[in-house]
Coordinates of C-alpha atoms in Angstrom, one line a residue:
Chain H
M925 CA -96.4 2.6 170.4
S926 CA -94.1 -0.4 169.6
K927 CA -95.8 -3.8 169.7
Q928 CA -94.1 -6.6 171.5
H929 CA -94.1 -9.6 169.2
N930 CA -93.9 -13.2 170.4
D931 CA -94.0 -16.5 168.6
D932 CA -97.8 -16.7 168.6
S933 CA -98.3 -13.2 167.2
I934 CA -95.8 -14.0 164.4
E935 CA -97.6 -17.2 163.6
K936 CA -100.9 -15.5 163.6
L937 CA -99.6 -12.8 161.2
L938 CA -98.2 -15.4 158.9
S939 CA -101.5 -17.3 158.7
E940 CA -103.2 -14.0 157.7
M941 CA -100.8 -13.5 154.7
P942 CA -103.0 -13.6 151.6
N943 CA -102.7 -15.8 148.5
I944 CA -101.4 -13.9 145.5
N945 CA -103.7 -14.2 142.5
D946 CA -102.7 -14.9 139.0
K947 CA -104.1 -12.8 136.2
K948 CA -103.4 -15.3 133.5
T949 CA -106.0 -17.9 132.5
F950 CA -106.0 -21.6 132.0
D951 CA -105.9 -21.2 128.2
D952 CA -102.9 -18.9 128.5
Y953 CA -101.0 -21.7 130.3
Y954 CA -102.4 -24.5 128.2
E955 CA -101.3 -23.0 124.9
K956 CA -97.8 -22.4 126.1
V957 CA -97.4 -25.7 127.9
L958 CA -98.6 -27.6 124.9
E959 CA -96.2 -25.7 122.6
E960 CA -93.3 -26.4 124.9
I961 CA -94.1 -30.1 125.2
N962 CA -94.4 -30.4 121.4
I963 CA -91.1 -28.6 120.8
E964 CA -89.3 -30.9 123.3
D965 CA -90.9 -34.0 121.7
E966 CA -90.0 -33.0 118.2
P967 CA -86.3 -34.4 118.1
K968 CA -87.6 -37.7 119.6
K969 CA -90.3 -37.9 116.9
K970 CA -87.7 -37.2 114.2
K971 CA -85.4 -39.9 115.5
L972 CA -88.2 -42.4 115.6
L973 CA -89.2 -41.4 112.1
G974 CA -85.7 -42.0 110.9
Y975 CA -85.7 -45.5 112.5
C976 CA -89.0 -46.3 110.9
Q977 CA -87.7 -45.3 107.5
Q978 CA -84.4 -47.1 107.9
Y979 CA -86.0 -50.4 109.0
Q980 CA -89.2 -50.0 107.0
L981 CA -91.4 -50.0 110.0
P982 CA -95.0 -48.7 110.0
L983 CA -95.2 -45.0 110.8
H984 CA -97.7 -45.5 113.6
F985 CA -94.6 -46.1 115.9
V986 CA -94.0 -42.3 115.7
Chain J
M1153 CA -103.7 -34.3 128.3
K1154 CA -106.0 -31.2 128.5
A1155 CA -108.4 -32.9 130.9
V1156 CA -105.5 -33.8 133.3
F1157 CA -104.1 -30.3 133.0
Q1158 CA -107.5 -28.7 133.6
E1159 CA -108.1 -30.7 136.7
L1160 CA -104.7 -29.9 138.2
Y1161 CA -105.2 -26.2 137.3
E1162 CA -108.6 -26.0 138.9
K1163 CA -107.5 -27.7 142.1
Y1164 CA -104.1 -26.2 142.7
H1165 CA -103.3 -23.3 140.4
Q1166 CA -103.8 -20.4 142.9
D1167 CA -101.9 -22.2 145.7
L1168 CA -99.1 -23.1 143.3
F1169 CA -98.9 -19.6 141.9
S1170 CA -98.9 -18.1 145.4
F1171 CA -96.2 -20.5 146.7
I1172 CA -93.8 -19.6 143.8
Y1173 CA -94.7 -15.9 144.0
Y1174 CA -93.8 -15.7 147.7
M1175 CA -90.5 -17.4 146.8
V1176 CA -89.4 -15.3 143.8
K1177 CA -91.6 -12.1 144.3
D1178 CA -91.8 -11.3 140.6
Q1179 CA -94.9 -11.7 138.5
T1180 CA -93.3 -12.7 135.2
T1181 CA -90.8 -15.0 136.8
T1182 CA -93.6 -16.7 138.7
E1183 CA -95.6 -17.2 135.5
D1184 CA -92.6 -18.8 133.8
L1185 CA -91.9 -21.1 136.7
V1186 CA -95.5 -22.1 137.1
Q1187 CA -95.5 -23.0 133.4
E1188 CA -92.3 -25.1 133.9
V1189 CA -94.0 -26.9 136.8
Y1190 CA -96.9 -27.9 134.6
I1191 CA -94.6 -29.0 131.8
R1192 CA -92.6 -31.3 134.2
V1193 CA -95.8 -32.5 135.9
L1194 CA -97.6 -33.4 132.7
K1195 CA -94.5 -35.1 131.2
S1196 CA -94.2 -37.3 134.3
Y1197 CA -97.9 -37.7 135.2
D1198 CA -98.0 -41.3 134.1
T1199 CA -95.2 -42.2 136.5
F1200 CA -97.0 -40.6 139.5
K1201 CA -97.4 -43.5 141.9
G1202 CA -99.7 -41.9 144.4
E1203 CA -97.2 -42.5 147.3
S1204 CA -97.8 -38.9 148.3
S1205 CA -100.9 -36.8 147.7
E1206 CA -101.2 -35.1 144.3
K1207 CA -100.9 -31.7 146.1
T1208 CA -97.6 -32.5 147.9
W1209 CA -96.2 -34.0 144.6
L1210 CA -97.1 -30.8 142.7
F1211 CA -95.5 -28.6 145.4
S1212 CA -92.5 -30.9 145.4
V1213 CA -92.0 -30.3 141.7
A1214 CA -92.6 -26.5 142.3
R1215 CA -89.9 -26.6 145.0
H1216 CA -87.4 -28.2 142.5
V1217 CA -88.3 -25.7 139.8
T1218 CA -87.8 -22.8 142.2
I1219 CA -84.5 -24.1 143.5
D1220 CA -83.3 -24.7 139.9
H1221 CA -84.2 -21.1 139.1
F1222 CA -82.2 -19.7 142.1
R1223 CA -79.2 -21.9 141.1
K1224 CA -79.4 -20.8 137.5
Y1225 CA -79.6 -17.1 138.2
G1226 CA -77.3 -17.2 141.3
K1227 CA -79.8 -15.4 143.5
Q1228 CA -79.7 -18.0 146.3
K1229 CA -79.0 -16.3 149.6
K1230 CA -75.7 -17.4 151.1
H1231 CA -76.4 -16.6 154.7
T1232 CA -77.5 -19.4 156.9
A1233 CA -79.8 -19.3 159.9
N1234 CA -76.9 -19.6 162.3
Q1235 CA -75.1 -16.6 160.8
F1236 CA -78.1 -14.4 160.8
D1237 CA -77.7 -11.0 162.4
V1238 CA -80.4 -8.5 162.4
N1239 CA -77.9 -5.7 162.6
E1240 CA -76.7 -6.6 159.2
H1241 CA -80.1 -6.0 157.8
S1242 CA -80.8 -2.5 158.9
N1243 CA -81.4 -1.5 155.2
L1244 CA -84.6 -3.6 155.3
L1245 CA -86.6 -0.5 155.9
K1246 CA -85.4 0.8 152.5
D1247 CA -86.7 -2.2 150.5
Q1248 CA -88.1 -0.8 147.3
S1249 CA -89.3 -4.0 145.6
P1250 CA -92.9 -3.7 144.3
T1251 CA -95.6 -5.0 146.5
P1252 CA -98.5 -7.0 145.0
Q1253 CA -102.0 -5.5 145.4
E1254 CA -103.1 -8.4 147.7
I1255 CA -100.4 -7.4 150.2
A1256 CA -100.8 -3.6 149.7
E1257 CA -104.4 -3.8 150.7
K1258 CA -103.5 -5.5 154.0
S1259 CA -102.3 -3.9 157.3
E1260 CA -98.9 -2.4 157.8
E1261 CA -97.9 -5.4 159.9
I1262 CA -98.7 -7.8 157.0
Q1263 CA -96.7 -5.6 154.6
D1264 CA -93.8 -5.6 157.0
M1265 CA -93.9 -9.3 157.3
Y1266 CA -94.0 -9.7 153.5
K1267 CA -90.7 -7.7 153.3
C1268 CA -89.2 -9.6 156.3
L1269 CA -89.6 -12.9 154.5
D1270 CA -86.9 -11.8 152.1
E1271 CA -84.4 -12.0 155.0
C1272 CA -85.1 -15.7 155.7
T1273 CA -83.0 -18.3 154.0
E1274 CA -84.7 -20.1 151.1
D1275 CA -85.3 -23.2 153.3
Q1276 CA -86.9 -21.1 156.0
R1277 CA -89.1 -19.2 153.6
M1278 CA -90.3 -22.5 152.0
V1279 CA -91.2 -23.9 155.3
I1280 CA -93.0 -20.7 156.4
I1281 CA -95.0 -20.5 153.1
L1282 CA -96.0 -24.1 153.1
R1283 CA -96.9 -24.2 156.8
Y1284 CA -98.6 -20.9 157.3
I1285 CA -99.7 -19.6 153.9
Q1286 CA -100.5 -22.9 152.3
Q1287 CA -101.6 -24.4 155.6
L1288 CA -99.8 -27.7 155.1
S1289 CA -99.2 -30.0 158.0
I1290 CA -95.7 -30.7 159.3
K1291 CA -95.9 -34.2 157.6
E1292 CA -97.1 -32.7 154.3
T1293 CA -94.4 -30.1 154.4
A1294 CA -91.8 -32.8 155.1
D1295 CA -93.1 -34.8 152.1
V1296 CA -92.8 -31.7 149.8
L1297 CA -89.3 -30.9 151.0
N1298 CA -88.2 -34.5 151.3
W1299 CA -87.1 -33.8 154.8
T1300 CA -87.8 -35.4 158.2
T1301 CA -90.5 -33.9 160.3
S1302 CA -87.9 -32.9 162.9
K1303 CA -86.0 -30.8 160.3
V1304 CA -89.3 -29.1 159.4
K1305 CA -89.9 -28.2 163.0
T1306 CA -86.4 -27.0 163.6
T1307 CA -86.4 -24.8 160.5
Q1308 CA -89.8 -23.5 161.3
H1309 CA -88.8 -22.6 164.9
R1310 CA -85.6 -20.8 163.6
A1311 CA -87.6 -18.9 160.9
I1312 CA -90.1 -17.7 163.5
S1313 CA -87.3 -16.4 165.7
V1314 CA -85.7 -14.6 162.8
L1315 CA -89.0 -13.0 161.8
K1316 CA -89.8 -12.0 165.3
E1317 CA -86.5 -10.1 165.6
L1318 CA -87.0 -8.5 162.3
M1319 CA -90.5 -7.4 163.0
L1320 CA -89.4 -5.9 166.3
Q1321 CA -86.7 -4.0 164.5
R1322 CA -89.2 -2.7 162.0
E1323 CA -91.8 -1.8 164.6
G1324 CA -89.0 0.2 166.3
G1325 CA -88.2 1.9 163.0
H1326 CA -91.8 3.0 162.5
T1327 CA -92.0 4.6 165.9
E1328 CA -88.8 6.6 165.5

């Protein structure tokens, strides 16, 4: 038999929708995120290193 | 950085993963987008001013990452709420996209609803996921989406109407 849905029954159904679980672990994400951030920071570091060498600044600026 | 990341992960990871999964409905894409959210969040964590809660800030970043993904891959649905016509979506019953285990274990109605969400616009789907699955308030949802509370209410109302029509159509299909 067909059920007659109304706003309340739709809202109730929606609130019963489950969370979807992730199978990956914290370490899986941490490793990749760290790798990505380091890759993105690399050109910046090289540029700073170039300035330090050009103007004979201490390397702790990098 | 690890301590900050670990804290965010422990507090919000499952909610974040679930939000993005319901938006893109693909495991690998969700993992990639969640990773992108963490990268953006960790890179800007020092500038987080605490004007909104940490959770709404995180979901706000997730929203931007998801929208960027849709723009990049051109999968954003073009139809708007006003143009929606259930008769155009009679092929909904033929949806073959894989269903996650968490949904497959639920009732037929929940499974139907999962598929009907595809027919909402991205805006409608975001509001529905944030309001009903993530249990955010109207105000929190407005903060995440950077909308007014009125716009959240209107979009939510329209989304419920669309889902009601689709569910009725599907229920009819099951009985035939």
